Tab-separated table of C-alpha atoms and ligand atoms in Angstrom:
chain	number	residue	atom	x	y	z
A	1	MET	CA	135.590	67.072	89.171
A	2	LYS	CA	136.859	68.166	92.706
A	3	LEU	CA	135.021	66.299	95.665
A	4	PHE	CA	133.204	68.451	97.948
A	5	SER	CA	132.475	67.742	101.598
A	6	CYS	CA	130.340	69.311	104.300
A	7	GLU	CA	132.201	71.365	106.804
A	8	CYS	CA	129.879	70.169	109.593
A	9	CYS	CA	130.043	66.406	109.305
A	10	ASN	CA	132.502	65.647	106.379
A	11	GLN	CA	129.929	64.026	104.356
A	12	PRO	CA	130.804	64.067	100.677
A	13	LEU	CA	128.752	66.532	98.731
A	14	PHE	CA	127.724	66.616	95.180
A	15	PHE	CA	128.051	69.857	93.207
A	16	GLU	CA	124.277	70.263	92.850
A	17	ASN	CA	123.492	69.527	96.411
A	18	THR	CA	121.408	71.923	98.309
A	19	ARG	CA	121.370	69.978	101.545
A	20	CYS	CA	123.783	67.621	103.411
A	21	GLU	CA	122.097	64.191	103.295
A	22	SER	CA	123.828	63.291	106.589
A	23	CYS	CA	123.403	66.415	108.973
A	24	ASP	CA	120.667	68.253	106.877
A	25	HIS	CA	122.570	71.540	106.632
A	26	ALA	CA	121.486	73.800	103.915
A	27	VAL	CA	124.364	73.612	101.247
A	28	GLY	CA	125.380	76.280	98.667
A	29	TYR	CA	128.213	77.295	96.346
A	30	LEU	CA	130.506	80.016	96.789
A	31	HIS	CA	132.066	81.168	93.467
A	32	GLU	CA	134.638	83.298	95.078
A	33	VAL	CA	136.429	80.114	96.452
A	34	THR	CA	134.847	77.644	94.094
A	35	ASP	CA	133.551	75.498	96.813
A	36	LEU	CA	130.406	74.342	98.524
A	37	THR	CA	129.669	75.352	101.970
A	38	ALA	CA	127.255	74.308	104.495
A	39	LEU	CA	124.882	76.978	105.694
A	40	GLU	CA	123.320	78.218	108.938
A	41	PRO	CA	120.302	80.345	109.011
A	42	GLY	CA	121.086	84.132	109.110
A	43	MET	CA	119.301	86.788	111.281
A	44	GLN	CA	117.487	88.004	108.246
A	45	GLU	CA	114.803	86.084	106.434
A	46	GLY	CA	116.286	84.423	103.275
A	47	THR	CA	119.914	84.904	104.603
A	48	TRP	CA	122.485	82.232	105.405
A	49	LEU	CA	125.765	82.211	107.140
A	50	PRO	CA	128.390	79.968	105.377
A	51	LEU	CA	130.542	77.781	107.494
A	52	GLU	CA	133.368	78.285	104.988
A	53	HIS	CA	136.264	79.601	106.846
A	54	GLY	CA	136.353	83.584	106.637
A	55	TYR	CA	132.678	83.764	105.491
A	56	GLU	CA	131.007	83.008	108.855
A	57	HIS	CA	129.874	86.511	109.492
A	58	SER	CA	128.841	87.330	105.916
A	59	PRO	CA	125.203	86.869	105.077
A	60	HIS	CA	124.621	85.176	101.906
A	61	ARG	CA	121.439	84.679	99.924
A	62	TYR	CA	120.696	82.098	97.508
A	63	CYS	CA	120.358	82.810	93.707
A	64	ALA	CA	116.771	83.562	92.505
A	65	ASN	CA	116.808	80.557	90.297
A	66	HIS	CA	117.190	78.420	93.472
A	67	SER	CA	113.460	78.472	93.734
A	68	TYR	CA	113.243	76.656	90.454
A	69	ASN	CA	115.805	73.989	91.684
A	70	ALA	CA	118.065	75.121	88.938
A	71	CYS	CA	120.944	76.684	90.937
A	72	ASN	CA	122.527	76.381	94.458
A	73	TRP	CA	125.025	79.382	94.126
A	74	LEU	CA	125.198	81.951	96.839
A	75	LEU	CA	125.240	85.785	96.424
A	76	GLY	CA	127.337	87.828	98.906
A	77	PRO	CA	126.050	90.948	100.676
A	78	GLU	CA	127.350	93.316	97.809
A	79	GLU	CA	126.224	91.037	95.127
A	80	SER	CA	122.603	90.632	96.645
A	81	ALA	CA	122.641	94.618	96.821
A	82	GLY	CA	122.806	94.682	92.950
A	83	GLY	CA	120.477	91.928	92.076
A	84	THR	CA	119.106	88.392	92.688
A	85	LEU	CA	120.912	86.213	90.227
A	86	CYS	CA	124.227	84.591	91.060
A	87	PHE	CA	127.542	85.010	89.038
A	88	ALA	CA	126.650	82.317	86.729
A	89	CYS	CA	122.915	83.040	86.085
A	90	GLN	CA	123.621	86.639	85.172
A	91	PHE	CA	124.917	85.386	81.952
A	92	ASN	CA	121.428	84.114	80.918
A	93	ARG	CA	119.814	86.445	78.424
A	94	THR	CA	116.979	84.179	77.428
A	95	ILE	CA	115.444	81.195	79.199
A	96	PRO	CA	112.370	79.224	77.955
A	97	ASP	CA	108.912	79.570	79.305
A	98	LEU	CA	109.053	77.752	82.592
A	99	GLN	CA	105.360	77.361	83.025
A	100	ASN	CA	105.959	74.455	80.652
A	101	THR	CA	107.198	71.615	82.955
A	102	ARG	CA	109.006	70.035	80.079
A	103	ASN	CA	111.026	73.216	79.656
A	104	LEU	CA	111.700	73.471	83.228
A	105	GLU	CA	113.297	69.960	83.353
A	106	ARG	CA	115.317	70.507	80.375
A	107	TRP	CA	116.306	73.892	81.491
A	108	ARG	CA	117.295	72.353	84.912
A	109	LYS	CA	119.694	69.984	82.849
A	110	ILE	CA	121.320	72.791	81.102
A	111	GLU	CA	121.802	74.910	84.152
A	112	THR	CA	123.637	71.930	85.654
A	113	ALA	CA	126.048	71.831	82.760
A	114	LYS	CA	126.411	75.502	82.617
A	115	HIS	CA	127.156	75.864	86.296
A	116	ARG	CA	129.970	72.878	85.904
A	117	LEU	CA	131.415	74.788	83.012
A	118	PHE	CA	131.563	78.241	85.007
A	119	HIS	CA	132.972	76.270	88.094
A	120	ALA	CA	135.749	75.082	85.687
A	121	LEU	CA	136.350	78.372	83.819
A	122	ILE	CA	136.572	80.237	87.481
A	123	ARG	CA	139.098	77.642	88.571
A	124	PHE	CA	141.111	78.122	85.399
A	125	GLY	CA	141.106	81.819	86.179
A	126	LEU	CA	139.721	82.804	82.731
A	127	PRO	CA	137.938	85.950	82.265
A	128	LEU	CA	134.312	86.022	82.248
A	129	VAL	CA	132.635	89.145	81.267
A	130	SER	CA	128.778	89.130	80.722
A	131	ARG	CA	127.003	90.750	77.961
A	132	GLN	CA	125.310	93.096	80.478
A	133	LYS	CA	128.868	94.548	81.219
A	134	ASP	CA	130.207	94.335	77.628
A	135	PRO	CA	127.404	94.626	75.161
A	136	GLU	CA	129.780	93.938	72.220
A	137	ASN	CA	131.920	91.188	73.316
A	138	GLY	CA	130.489	89.757	76.568
A	139	LEU	CA	129.161	86.431	77.070
A	140	ALA	CA	125.478	85.535	76.988
A	141	PHE	CA	123.267	82.425	77.003
A	142	ASP	CA	120.052	82.230	75.044
A	143	PHE	CA	118.368	78.858	76.110
A	144	LEU	CA	115.715	78.515	73.374
A	145	GLU	CA	112.683	76.351	73.021
A	146	ASP	CA	112.499	74.256	69.870
A	147	ALA	CA	109.412	74.907	67.732
A	148	PRO	CA	107.834	71.802	66.206
A	149	ASP	CA	109.403	72.510	62.885
A	150	GLY	CA	112.825	72.570	64.536
A	151	SER	CA	113.320	76.389	64.315
A	152	ALA	CA	114.017	78.224	67.678
A	153	LEU	CA	111.322	79.739	69.635
A	154	SER	CA	112.429	82.451	72.169
Y	201	ZN	ZN1	126.757	67.595	106.872
Y	202	ZN	ZN1	122.237	81.088	89.965
């Protein structure tokens, strides 16, 4: 995997980081450029201005799944007008009951793998169409909980 670094202090960053451990800037992922960016707080509550070149004046928001520590991807102004989930999380059709802390932990692990997959697919330039946009052939994820007998609970 490509190594990321903080625009502010050059500290290497991991794909899942939400903060730079060296300069404490908030960090998020911009899927348009498949890169992590350090963030400055924006004018409006909940908005952030990326330090990524060309994005400095574009207020971004974290994906709603950021509040579960399950996603560090950002939504641009147009995307946040249309919803609260990032490009990768919009493909989730079913997620487990997150009141159950065991589910939450396991879901976070799956989300990490899913986000890495999306990072790779976007970089390969592969078309990604969600089930929402194409009900017949679009991609959707159902993250199901195992029932005690091994069948899937939704
Ligand atoms: Zn830094
Ligand atoms: Zn997300």
